[in-house]
Amino acid sequence: MMKLLLAIPLLLLILTTLEARPKPAAVKCKTGPLDIVFVIDSSRSVRPFEFETMRRFLIDIIQNLEVGPNATRVGVIQYSSQVQNVFSLKTFFKRADMEKAINSIVPLAQGTMTGLAIQYAMNLAFTIQEGARPLHKKIPRVAVIVTDGRPQDRVTEVAAQARDAGIEIYAVGVQRADMNSLRAMASHPLEEHVFLVESFDLIQQFGKQFQDKLCGVDMCTEMDHGCQHTCVSVPGSFYCECNPGYKLSTDGKTCSPIDACADGKHGCEHQCVSSHGSYTCRCRTGYDLNQDKKTCTMINYCNFGNHSCQHTCVSIPNGYYCRCNDGFTLQADGKACQECKSGHVDLVLVIDGSKSVRPQNFELVKQFVNQIVDFLDVSPHGTRVGLVQYSSRVRTEFPLNQYKMAEDIKKAVLKVEYMEKGTMTGLALKHMLEHSFSEAEGARPLSQNIPRIGLVFTDGRSQDDISEWARKAKESGITMFAVGVGKAVEEELREIASEPVEQHFSYSADFSTMTHIVDNLKVNICPEEGKGETEIRSPCECEALVQFQSNTVAILENLTEKHILLGHQQGPVLSGSQCRIQMELGLFQLL
């Protein structure tokens, strides 16, 4: 007892010293803006003098916040068996107005429906219409729930929904509050978001601690945040942001460039090039970008005026070629014309009948096929034409040996029915190699040296592998042409096409603009005169051979040795000095 009596003066001295210390000036919250909504319990269990203490708690915290439309915004709701909005985030931007509204609150004095209050805060209080700033601005949304009892409804599920919606929840329990309910409501880590105050008398003192929790320190300057671009401080924490044109990686710290082309909404006709969150459109070689910076127009090389074509100049991607009028054949110089017929080939056209083509475009494809037939010399001993259609399966529309005249072929093409299913291009190539170019379906024996040409038309990506059968077709001696339109994949077209690839594949942006492809094919499917059983009869036909040799040197590189051998073997058979000279000139140009 004596020791206790001696200690009393010492305690009084300490308390007097503490009381005499100068109080620090109130420091406003400076670490960044907040959207903060106070959810206060005004049920009947909160007695009038306790509610007055709660008012003081709210006012003290608001007095130490930096409030304003571009700083911290404050809203207050009270609840019991119902929820009442005292003022929303957009209502007041002055502390005096907020304090007046708080002092005017009349307690509801009913039950304790805390879950209903959280639902209201999530669905209404934190909406943009009520003054909350958009989520993309990353202004923290904070709900402070103050309650003195156990909820009469379920809070776990609705609180989880609110947290998932981006609301950070602080649960402040006073006196009779249930700790398990507080923990079910609060955000993690719980030790930083759950508080239990023993009585309403102590809640003002707790308010000072809670204010520090809201404001805290600037974490971006006080620690090694690890943000690659920008660190943004929020109460008690921080987050990383990226510079314009970049997006935050899954680690929450590093940044990677935004691929503005990836969503497919760029509208570029040919190619989209992404750069620092934006994009530019680029055209394929041989095209110019239009003023809309999205669509492309093919460069008209004929307009340059230096083509020297005797009859007609035709512009194509990457250049131009000369074309002769009907009944004339282009000569070896690629410029002049002489009246002559073309040579002989076995040509199989493989057309895409998949669903993506669509019926109206399939009719255009058939017209495209007939345009090709128009420039061929179709006859039993001349050019033979076969047609194959493919989708999820493959169908021979007519083989090489079925029609002997161009008009019959064109009529048959117009009667072809659209298949409309998948896109099995690899299966079509297999069918072409194993069946279409068989002697049973009209292909002439390899010993006759009649060029075999396969032309594949497609509008999209193949659903099966094309590599093996494209390779085997070319290895078997078939010269492969690939024609793409619309969403055709350039890599696949190049894989189908023979070398040199640039001469053996063509592309058009849509079905209605395929005319230039036909013109391109006229140059490159320049048929070689038949040899062996087919006898060369006139100097004009020799001219066709020279023309073919000149225009398709790259195609014949693999056959050079064979042509030289045949040239020696057949040389004495040719009659007429003019024909012999032209043949020798042609072979000389080839070599």
XYZ file of C-alpha atoms in Angstrom:
591
model
C 0.000 0.000 0.000
C 2.855 2.344 0.925
C 4.488 1.701 -2.483
C 1.220 2.523 -4.230
C 0.888 5.800 -2.304
C 4.445 6.752 -3.268
C 3.753 6.013 -6.950
C 0.686 8.255 -7.244
C 2.647 11.580 -7.327
C 4.910 10.175 -10.040
C 1.908 9.187 -12.214
C 0.368 12.630 -11.743
C 3.645 14.234 -12.801
C 3.784 12.148 -16.018
C 0.174 12.929 -16.908
C 0.736 16.650 -16.260
C 3.822 16.627 -18.491
C 1.954 14.874 -21.309
C -0.938 17.316 -21.055
C 1.450 20.285 -21.130
C 3.143 19.169 -24.394
C 2.223 21.317 -27.411
C -0.202 19.524 -29.693
C 0.996 19.099 -33.310
C -0.990 20.933 -35.964
C -3.475 18.819 -37.881
C -1.898 17.323 -40.972
C -4.093 16.834 -44.011
C -3.962 13.549 -45.945
C -1.564 14.203 -48.824
C -0.814 10.753 -50.238
C -3.406 10.879 -52.989
C -7.159 11.203 -53.670
C -9.747 8.741 -52.346
C -13.416 7.983 -52.902
C -14.417 7.168 -49.317
C -17.911 6.238 -48.093
C -18.693 5.921 -44.371
C -21.336 3.271 -43.604
C -22.546 3.946 -40.030
C -24.752 1.789 -37.871
C -27.777 3.702 -36.521
C -29.687 0.697 -35.174
C -31.655 0.876 -31.919
C -28.771 -0.664 -29.969
C -26.698 2.498 -30.562
C -27.835 4.796 -27.770
C -28.236 8.570 -28.436
C -25.045 9.659 -26.634
C -23.120 6.908 -28.438
C -24.404 8.123 -31.799
C -23.206 11.631 -30.929
C -19.748 10.210 -30.324
C -19.911 8.521 -33.731
C -20.766 11.872 -35.351
C -17.652 13.359 -33.782
C -15.592 10.433 -35.068
C -16.724 11.107 -38.657
C -16.166 14.850 -38.423
C -12.661 14.451 -36.961
C -11.591 12.159 -39.788
C -13.086 14.402 -42.503
C -11.386 17.468 -40.991
C -8.018 15.865 -41.640
C -8.673 14.800 -45.222
C -7.753 16.869 -48.285
C -11.261 17.033 -49.741
C -12.236 18.387 -53.143
C -13.515 17.324 -56.581
C -9.982 16.380 -57.682
C -8.804 15.265 -54.242
C -10.700 13.093 -51.746
C -14.470 12.766 -52.129
C -16.610 11.739 -49.162
C -20.027 10.098 -48.893
C -22.005 8.983 -45.827
C -24.828 6.442 -45.516
C -26.552 5.194 -42.359
C -28.365 1.921 -41.915
C -30.515 -0.107 -39.535
C -33.312 -2.227 -41.063
C -33.107 0.050 -44.100
C -30.414 2.152 -45.748
C -30.453 5.944 -46.031
C -28.103 8.098 -48.090
C -26.949 11.054 -45.973
C -24.881 12.586 -48.801
C -23.150 11.085 -51.815
C -19.609 11.433 -53.174
C -20.698 14.232 -55.524
C -22.781 16.240 -53.031
C -20.232 18.274 -51.005
C -16.632 19.366 -51.568
C -16.326 21.560 -48.456
C -15.783 20.202 -44.957
C -18.189 22.695 -43.431
C -21.039 21.441 -45.613
C -20.223 17.834 -44.737
C -20.065 18.617 -41.028
C -23.456 20.343 -41.166
C -25.023 17.329 -42.930
C -23.514 14.895 -40.406
C -24.852 16.924 -37.473
C -28.322 16.816 -39.062
C -28.519 12.991 -39.189
C -31.553 11.534 -37.397
C -30.807 7.911 -36.333
C -33.079 5.251 -37.835
C -33.167 3.229 -34.581
C -34.290 -0.119 -36.029
C -32.532 -3.440 -36.795
C -28.961 -4.168 -38.015
C -28.951 -5.070 -41.715
C -25.241 -4.648 -42.399
C -25.290 -6.833 -45.527
C -28.010 -4.627 -47.034
C -25.854 -1.563 -46.342
C -22.827 -3.097 -48.112
C -25.040 -3.990 -51.086
C -26.251 -0.380 -51.259
C -22.709 0.960 -51.113
C -21.599 -1.343 -53.943
C -24.630 -0.840 -56.225
C -25.278 2.870 -55.631
C -22.823 4.809 -53.461
C -19.767 3.851 -55.512
C -21.310 4.429 -58.948
C -20.124 7.127 -61.347
C -23.643 8.614 -61.230
C -23.232 9.191 -57.485
C -19.786 10.744 -57.876
C -17.313 7.843 -57.849
C -14.521 8.282 -60.358
C -14.089 5.669 -63.145
C -12.107 2.560 -62.239
C -9.555 3.168 -64.991
C -8.388 6.290 -63.113
C -7.376 3.953 -60.272
C -8.691 6.248 -57.528
C -8.995 3.950 -54.444
C -12.571 3.212 -53.387
C -12.753 2.853 -49.605
C -15.753 1.855 -47.468
C -15.522 2.356 -43.658
C -18.200 0.312 -41.872
C -18.827 1.290 -38.238
C -21.127 -1.060 -36.282
C -21.832 -1.960 -32.689
C -23.567 -5.326 -33.059
C -24.035 -8.561 -34.932
C -25.580 -8.299 -38.451
C -29.112 -9.623 -38.811
C -28.448 -10.628 -42.433
C -25.645 -12.379 -44.335
C -22.555 -10.289 -44.984
C -19.898 -12.758 -46.196
C -21.049 -13.137 -49.802
C -22.011 -9.512 -50.455
C -18.784 -8.242 -48.888
C -16.785 -10.560 -51.149
C -18.657 -9.160 -54.170
C -17.892 -5.613 -53.053
C -14.198 -6.407 -52.640
C -14.131 -8.066 -56.079
C -15.670 -4.860 -57.463
C -12.608 -2.950 -56.244
C -13.890 -1.610 -52.931
C -11.430 -1.706 -50.015
C -13.412 -2.357 -46.811
C -12.413 -1.303 -43.299
C -14.567 -2.867 -40.556
C -14.687 -0.905 -37.274
C -16.503 -2.643 -34.455
C -17.526 -0.856 -31.275
C -18.315 -2.455 -27.921
C -20.761 -5.300 -28.716
C -19.605 -5.904 -32.324
C -19.061 -9.497 -33.471
C -15.397 -10.094 -34.432
C -16.205 -12.930 -36.863
C -18.591 -10.649 -38.761
C -15.997 -7.889 -38.898
C -13.417 -10.305 -40.348
C -15.953 -11.569 -42.916
C -16.536 -8.037 -44.169
C -13.030 -6.588 -44.224
C -10.387 -6.608 -46.946
C -7.085 -8.440 -46.570
C -4.734 -8.320 -44.779
C -7.254 -8.473 -41.939
C -4.855 -7.086 -39.339
C -4.807 -3.812 -41.301
C -8.550 -3.633 -41.989
C -10.304 -4.946 -38.844
C -10.532 -2.818 -35.672
C -12.404 -3.407 -32.416
C -12.909 -0.449 -30.080
C -13.943 -1.259 -26.526
C -16.436 1.584 -26.180
C -17.839 4.616 -27.971
C -15.896 6.771 -25.502
C -12.676 5.570 -27.154
C -13.772 5.869 -30.771
C -12.506 9.446 -31.144
C -9.103 8.411 -29.896
C -9.201 5.509 -32.364
C -10.075 7.991 -35.122
C -6.569 9.477 -34.950
C -5.035 6.032 -35.475
C -7.471 5.288 -38.271
C -6.629 8.571 -40.002
C -2.989 7.503 -40.085
C -4.070 4.204 -41.609
C -5.907 6.035 -44.411
C -3.105 8.485 -45.091
C 0.009 6.593 -44.072
C 3.294 7.333 -45.830
C 4.148 7.704 -49.485
C 5.092 4.098 -50.208
C 6.596 5.064 -53.584
C 9.273 7.158 -51.885
C 9.708 5.111 -48.725
C 10.451 1.757 -50.323
C 11.900 0.038 -53.378
C 8.641 -0.341 -55.307
C 10.119 -2.046 -58.399
C 7.778 -0.330 -60.877
C 9.330 -0.229 -64.345
C 7.598 3.020 -65.364
C 5.520 4.834 -62.712
C 4.692 4.213 -59.039
C 1.358 5.546 -57.735
C 0.956 5.874 -53.966
C -2.365 5.046 -52.290
C -3.154 4.899 -48.582
C -0.948 2.273 -47.019
C 0.157 0.841 -50.336
C 1.063 1.594 -53.966
C 0.536 0.286 -57.478
C 2.474 0.480 -60.736
C 1.357 2.229 -63.910
C 2.787 2.118 -67.412
C 3.494 4.923 -69.843
C 1.047 5.501 -72.719
C 1.362 2.752 -75.303
C 2.279 0.104 -72.728
C 0.316 -2.291 -70.527
C 1.104 -3.685 -67.100
C 2.399 -7.250 -67.099
C 0.983 -9.971 -64.868
C 3.758 -9.345 -62.312
C 2.168 -5.954 -61.609
C 5.485 -4.145 -62.088
C 6.935 -4.474 -65.573
C 5.418 -3.040 -68.741
C 5.097 -4.386 -72.272
C 4.125 -2.583 -75.494
C 0.420 -2.667 -76.374
C -0.234 -4.459 -79.671
C -2.831 -2.126 -81.141
C -3.252 -4.470 -84.115
C -4.171 -7.534 -82.045
C -7.878 -6.756 -81.573
C -8.480 -6.749 -85.325
C -10.336 -3.411 -85.237
C -7.648 -1.426 -87.051
C -9.355 -1.565 -90.458
C -6.087 -1.910 -92.395
C -6.730 -3.523 -95.777
C -3.316 -5.188 -96.049
C -1.022 -4.985 -93.006
C -1.227 -3.415 -89.544
C 2.002 -2.256 -87.856
C 1.812 -1.702 -84.078
C 3.981 0.940 -82.390
C 3.797 2.268 -78.808
C 0.113 1.589 -78.310
C -0.902 2.913 -81.704
C -0.721 1.505 -85.196
C -0.209 2.420 -88.822
C -1.470 0.667 -91.922
C 0.974 -0.562 -94.537
C 0.391 -1.909 -98.024
C 1.983 -4.896 -99.691
C 4.729 -4.314 -102.216
C 3.287 -2.848 -105.391
C 0.493 -0.929 -103.632
C 0.173 2.645 -102.318
C -1.663 3.668 -99.150
C -4.744 5.762 -99.872
C -5.623 9.061 -98.173
C -7.801 7.244 -95.635
C -4.524 5.665 -94.350
C -6.200 2.249 -94.343
C -6.999 1.029 -97.844
C -4.511 0.316 -100.625
C -4.453 0.900 -104.381
C -2.252 -1.055 -106.763
C 0.488 1.071 -108.327
C -0.134 1.516 -112.046
C 3.351 1.017 -113.442
C 2.011 1.502 -116.964
C 1.325 5.165 -116.177
C 5.057 5.782 -115.854
C 5.161 5.775 -119.676
C 8.332 3.725 -120.155
C 6.884 0.275 -120.872
C 7.321 0.203 -124.702
C 4.546 -2.391 -125.097
C 3.457 -2.766 -128.729
C -0.202 -3.431 -127.897
C -1.285 -3.133 -124.250
C 0.507 -2.527 -120.954
C -0.977 -4.313 -117.903
C 0.033 -3.207 -114.413
C 0.498 -5.888 -111.742
C 1.900 -5.792 -108.177
C 5.668 -5.179 -108.376
C 5.657 -4.141 -112.019
C 3.923 -4.581 -115.373
C 3.808 -6.803 -118.433
C 2.893 -6.372 -122.069
C -0.210 -8.027 -123.467
C -1.096 -8.651 -127.070
C -4.498 -8.274 -128.652
C -6.569 -11.383 -129.317
C -4.978 -13.551 -131.984
C -1.436 -12.306 -131.253
C 1.348 -13.798 -129.122
C 3.939 -11.923 -127.085
C 7.466 -12.243 -128.474
C 10.715 -13.077 -126.708
C 11.516 -9.425 -125.931
C 8.324 -9.239 -123.862
C 7.231 -6.150 -125.802
C 6.403 -6.975 -129.420
C 3.528 -9.144 -130.803
C 3.293 -11.561 -133.846
C 0.211 -13.375 -134.807
C 0.536 -16.914 -133.429
C -1.135 -19.602 -131.268
C 0.081 -20.667 -127.845
C 1.445 -24.096 -127.003
C 0.090 -27.024 -125.022
C -0.279 -27.820 -121.306
C -2.243 -30.115 -119.004
C -3.909 -27.647 -116.599
C -5.873 -28.651 -113.473
C -7.689 -25.876 -111.606
C -8.350 -26.593 -107.910
C -10.992 -24.166 -106.560
C -12.037 -23.470 -102.972
C -15.716 -24.244 -102.338
C -15.616 -23.682 -98.561
C -18.369 -21.917 -96.599
C -16.335 -18.715 -96.206
C -16.378 -18.103 -99.980
C -20.176 -17.563 -99.984
C -22.480 -18.306 -102.955
C -22.266 -14.932 -104.701
C -18.469 -14.998 -104.607
C -18.365 -18.601 -105.846
C -20.109 -17.382 -109.011
C -17.276 -14.856 -109.424
C -14.765 -17.687 -108.995
C -16.414 -19.570 -111.851
C -16.188 -16.463 -114.031
C -12.519 -16.221 -113.052
C -11.956 -19.834 -114.201
C -13.637 -19.129 -117.532
C -11.446 -16.061 -118.064
C -8.426 -18.346 -117.786
C -9.956 -20.805 -120.261
C -10.458 -17.908 -122.722
C -6.721 -17.438 -123.270
C -5.925 -21.163 -123.649
C -5.677 -23.118 -126.902
C -7.988 -25.979 -125.858
C -7.927 -29.104 -128.035
C -7.262 -32.841 -127.658
C -3.644 -32.367 -128.814
C -3.297 -28.848 -127.425
C -4.225 -27.678 -123.917
C -6.367 -29.906 -121.705
C -8.258 -28.548 -118.690
C -9.560 -30.322 -115.580
C -11.472 -28.849 -112.626
C -11.485 -29.931 -108.957
C -13.562 -28.378 -106.164
C -12.784 -28.867 -102.487
C -14.173 -27.992 -99.070
C -14.247 -30.633 -96.306
C -13.977 -33.190 -99.135
C -12.714 -33.147 -102.717
C -14.719 -33.602 -105.919
C -13.536 -33.857 -109.519
C -15.936 -31.648 -111.479
C -14.465 -32.863 -114.783
C -11.131 -34.556 -115.640
C -8.554 -33.495 -118.218
C -9.909 -35.802 -120.909
C -13.627 -34.956 -120.666
C -13.944 -31.789 -122.787
C -12.162 -31.072 -126.069
C -13.343 -27.498 -126.692
C -13.138 -24.292 -124.650
C -16.863 -23.557 -124.954
C -17.753 -26.980 -123.512
C -15.433 -26.384 -120.581
C -16.957 -22.958 -119.877
C -20.493 -24.383 -119.930
C -19.450 -27.142 -117.516
C -17.839 -24.595 -115.185
C -21.037 -22.561 -114.963
C -22.970 -25.691 -113.919
C -20.644 -26.491 -110.992
C -22.567 -26.551 -107.674
C -21.111 -24.866 -104.598
C -20.062 -27.382 -101.877
C -20.039 -24.939 -98.885
C -18.196 -26.647 -96.002
C -14.627 -26.637 -94.588
C -11.222 -25.820 -96.134
C -9.110 -28.985 -96.603
C -6.517 -27.628 -99.022
C -3.998 -30.353 -98.204
C -6.540 -33.042 -99.103
C -7.232 -31.245 -102.391
C -3.513 -31.211 -103.280
C -3.307 -34.953 -102.556
C -6.316 -35.612 -104.818
C -4.841 -33.478 -107.602
C -1.514 -35.331 -107.486
C -2.899 -38.880 -107.184
C -5.934 -38.602 -109.475
C -6.186 -35.436 -111.575
C -2.762 -35.829 -113.177
C -3.118 -39.544 -113.763
C -3.224 -40.890 -117.308
C -6.570 -42.481 -116.450
C -8.072 -38.975 -116.088
C -6.438 -37.606 -119.230
C -2.953 -36.432 -118.258
C -0.539 -37.150 -121.087
C 2.483 -39.402 -120.355
C 5.531 -37.713 -118.899
C 7.509 -38.965 -121.894
C 5.664 -36.455 -124.108
C 7.034 -33.560 -122.006
C 3.685 -31.770 -121.919
C 3.934 -29.251 -119.023
C 1.687 -30.111 -116.093
C 0.295 -27.062 -114.331
C -1.762 -27.016 -111.132
C -3.563 -23.794 -110.123
C -4.941 -23.673 -106.569
C -7.504 -20.985 -105.694
C -8.309 -20.341 -101.996
C -9.856 -17.634 -99.797
C -8.651 -18.661 -96.335
C -6.400 -20.736 -94.091
C -6.344 -24.489 -94.651
C -7.786 -26.685 -91.911
C -5.239 -29.401 -92.641
C -1.529 -29.535 -93.395
C -0.516 -28.561 -96.937
C 3.267 -28.929 -96.656
C 3.687 -32.589 -97.621
C 1.395 -32.588 -100.670
C 2.533 -29.195 -101.937
C 6.108 -30.488 -101.855
C 5.241 -33.816 -103.489
C 3.290 -32.084 -106.274
C 6.268 -29.903 -107.177
C 8.711 -32.810 -106.881
C 6.573 -34.784 -109.351
C 7.135 -32.097 -112.004
C 3.874 -30.146 -111.605
C 4.319 -26.367 -111.875
C 2.160 -24.992 -109.054
C 0.371 -21.645 -109.090
C -1.371 -20.308 -105.950
C -4.117 -17.681 -106.152
C -5.421 -16.108 -102.949
C -8.275 -13.720 -102.262
C -9.659 -12.037 -99.160
C -8.389 -13.809 -96.020
C -6.013 -16.140 -97.845
C -2.783 -16.714 -95.899
C 0.295 -15.522 -97.763
C 2.576 -18.097 -96.109
C 0.371 -20.931 -97.389
C 0.211 -19.452 -100.884
C 3.998 -19.230 -100.984
C 4.319 -22.813 -99.781
C 2.057 -24.058 -102.581
C 3.697 -21.970 -105.323
C 6.628 -23.166 -107.429
C 9.917 -21.294 -107.632
C 10.399 -18.462 -108.284
C 7.554 -17.859 -105.838
C 6.876 -14.261 -106.882
C 5.893 -15.466 -110.385
C 3.683 -18.261 -109.104
C 1.398 -16.722 -106.532
C -1.122 -13.912 -106.833
C -3.426 -12.149 -104.367
C -6.533 -9.977 -104.560
C -8.179 -8.146 -101.673
C -11.670 -9.228 -102.711
C -13.499 -11.318 -105.280
C -14.656 -8.387 -107.378
C -11.103 -7.219 -108.205
C -9.521 -10.417 -109.546
C -9.037 -9.196 -113.115
C -5.359 -8.360 -112.626
C -4.761 -11.952 -111.453
C -5.983 -13.314 -114.790
C -3.637 -10.950 -116.607
C -0.770 -12.061 -114.380
C -1.506 -15.713 -115.095
C -1.516 -15.034 -118.848
C 2.125 -14.072 -118.533
C 3.228 -16.851 -116.218
C 1.147 -19.795 -117.492
C 2.840 -19.346 -120.828
C 2.634 -22.917 -122.163
C 5.605 -24.646 -123.697
C 5.172 -26.320 -127.101
C 4.646 -30.058 -126.822
C 7.529 -32.289 -127.793
C 7.892 -35.975 -128.558
C 4.702 -37.141 -130.219
C 3.537 -33.591 -130.935
C 5.442 -32.348 -134.002
C 6.456 -28.704 -134.392
C 5.020 -27.731 -137.753
C 5.581 -24.039 -138.400
C 7.939 -21.155 -137.644
C 5.033 -19.511 -135.806
C 4.906 -22.426 -133.389
C 8.683 -22.107 -132.912
C 8.095 -18.478 -131.942
C 5.731 -19.665 -129.229
C 8.479 -21.872 -127.832
C 10.936 -18.970 -127.800
C 8.325 -16.832 -126.051
C 7.705 -19.478 -123.417
C 11.418 -20.008 -122.820
C 11.989 -16.290 -122.402
C 9.125 -15.644 -120.003
C 9.519 -18.725 -117.808
C 13.287 -19.222 -117.509
C 13.030 -19.721 -113.752
C 10.340 -22.402 -114.134
C 12.524 -24.425 -116.502
C 15.784 -24.271 -114.532
C 15.237 -27.764 -113.170
C 14.495 -29.053 -116.681
C 17.496 -27.430 -118.420
C 19.442 -30.632 -118.878
C 16.383 -32.432 -120.260
C 15.675 -29.637 -122.765
C 19.283 -29.614 -123.987
C 19.133 -33.376 -124.563
C 15.849 -33.123 -126.443
C 17.162 -30.198 -128.464
C 20.072 -32.321 -129.681
C 17.820 -35.265 -130.389
C 15.173 -33.333 -132.284
C 17.360 -30.781 -134.028
C 17.670 -32.707 -137.303
C 13.893 -33.285 -137.468
C 13.116 -29.541 -137.693
C 12.709 -28.206 -141.212
C 13.256 -24.670 -142.369
C 16.206 -22.428 -141.529
C 14.017 -19.817 -139.852
C 12.514 -22.317 -137.409
C 15.944 -23.807 -136.623
C 17.472 -20.392 -135.954
C 14.584 -19.402 -133.683
C 14.856 -22.678 -131.751
C 18.573 -22.159 -131.227
C 18.031 -18.586 -130.138
C 15.410 -19.739 -127.653
C 17.700 -22.375 -126.133
C 20.568 -19.884 -126.049
C 18.398 -17.461 -124.046
C 17.336 -20.278 -121.744
C 20.965 -21.216 -120.998
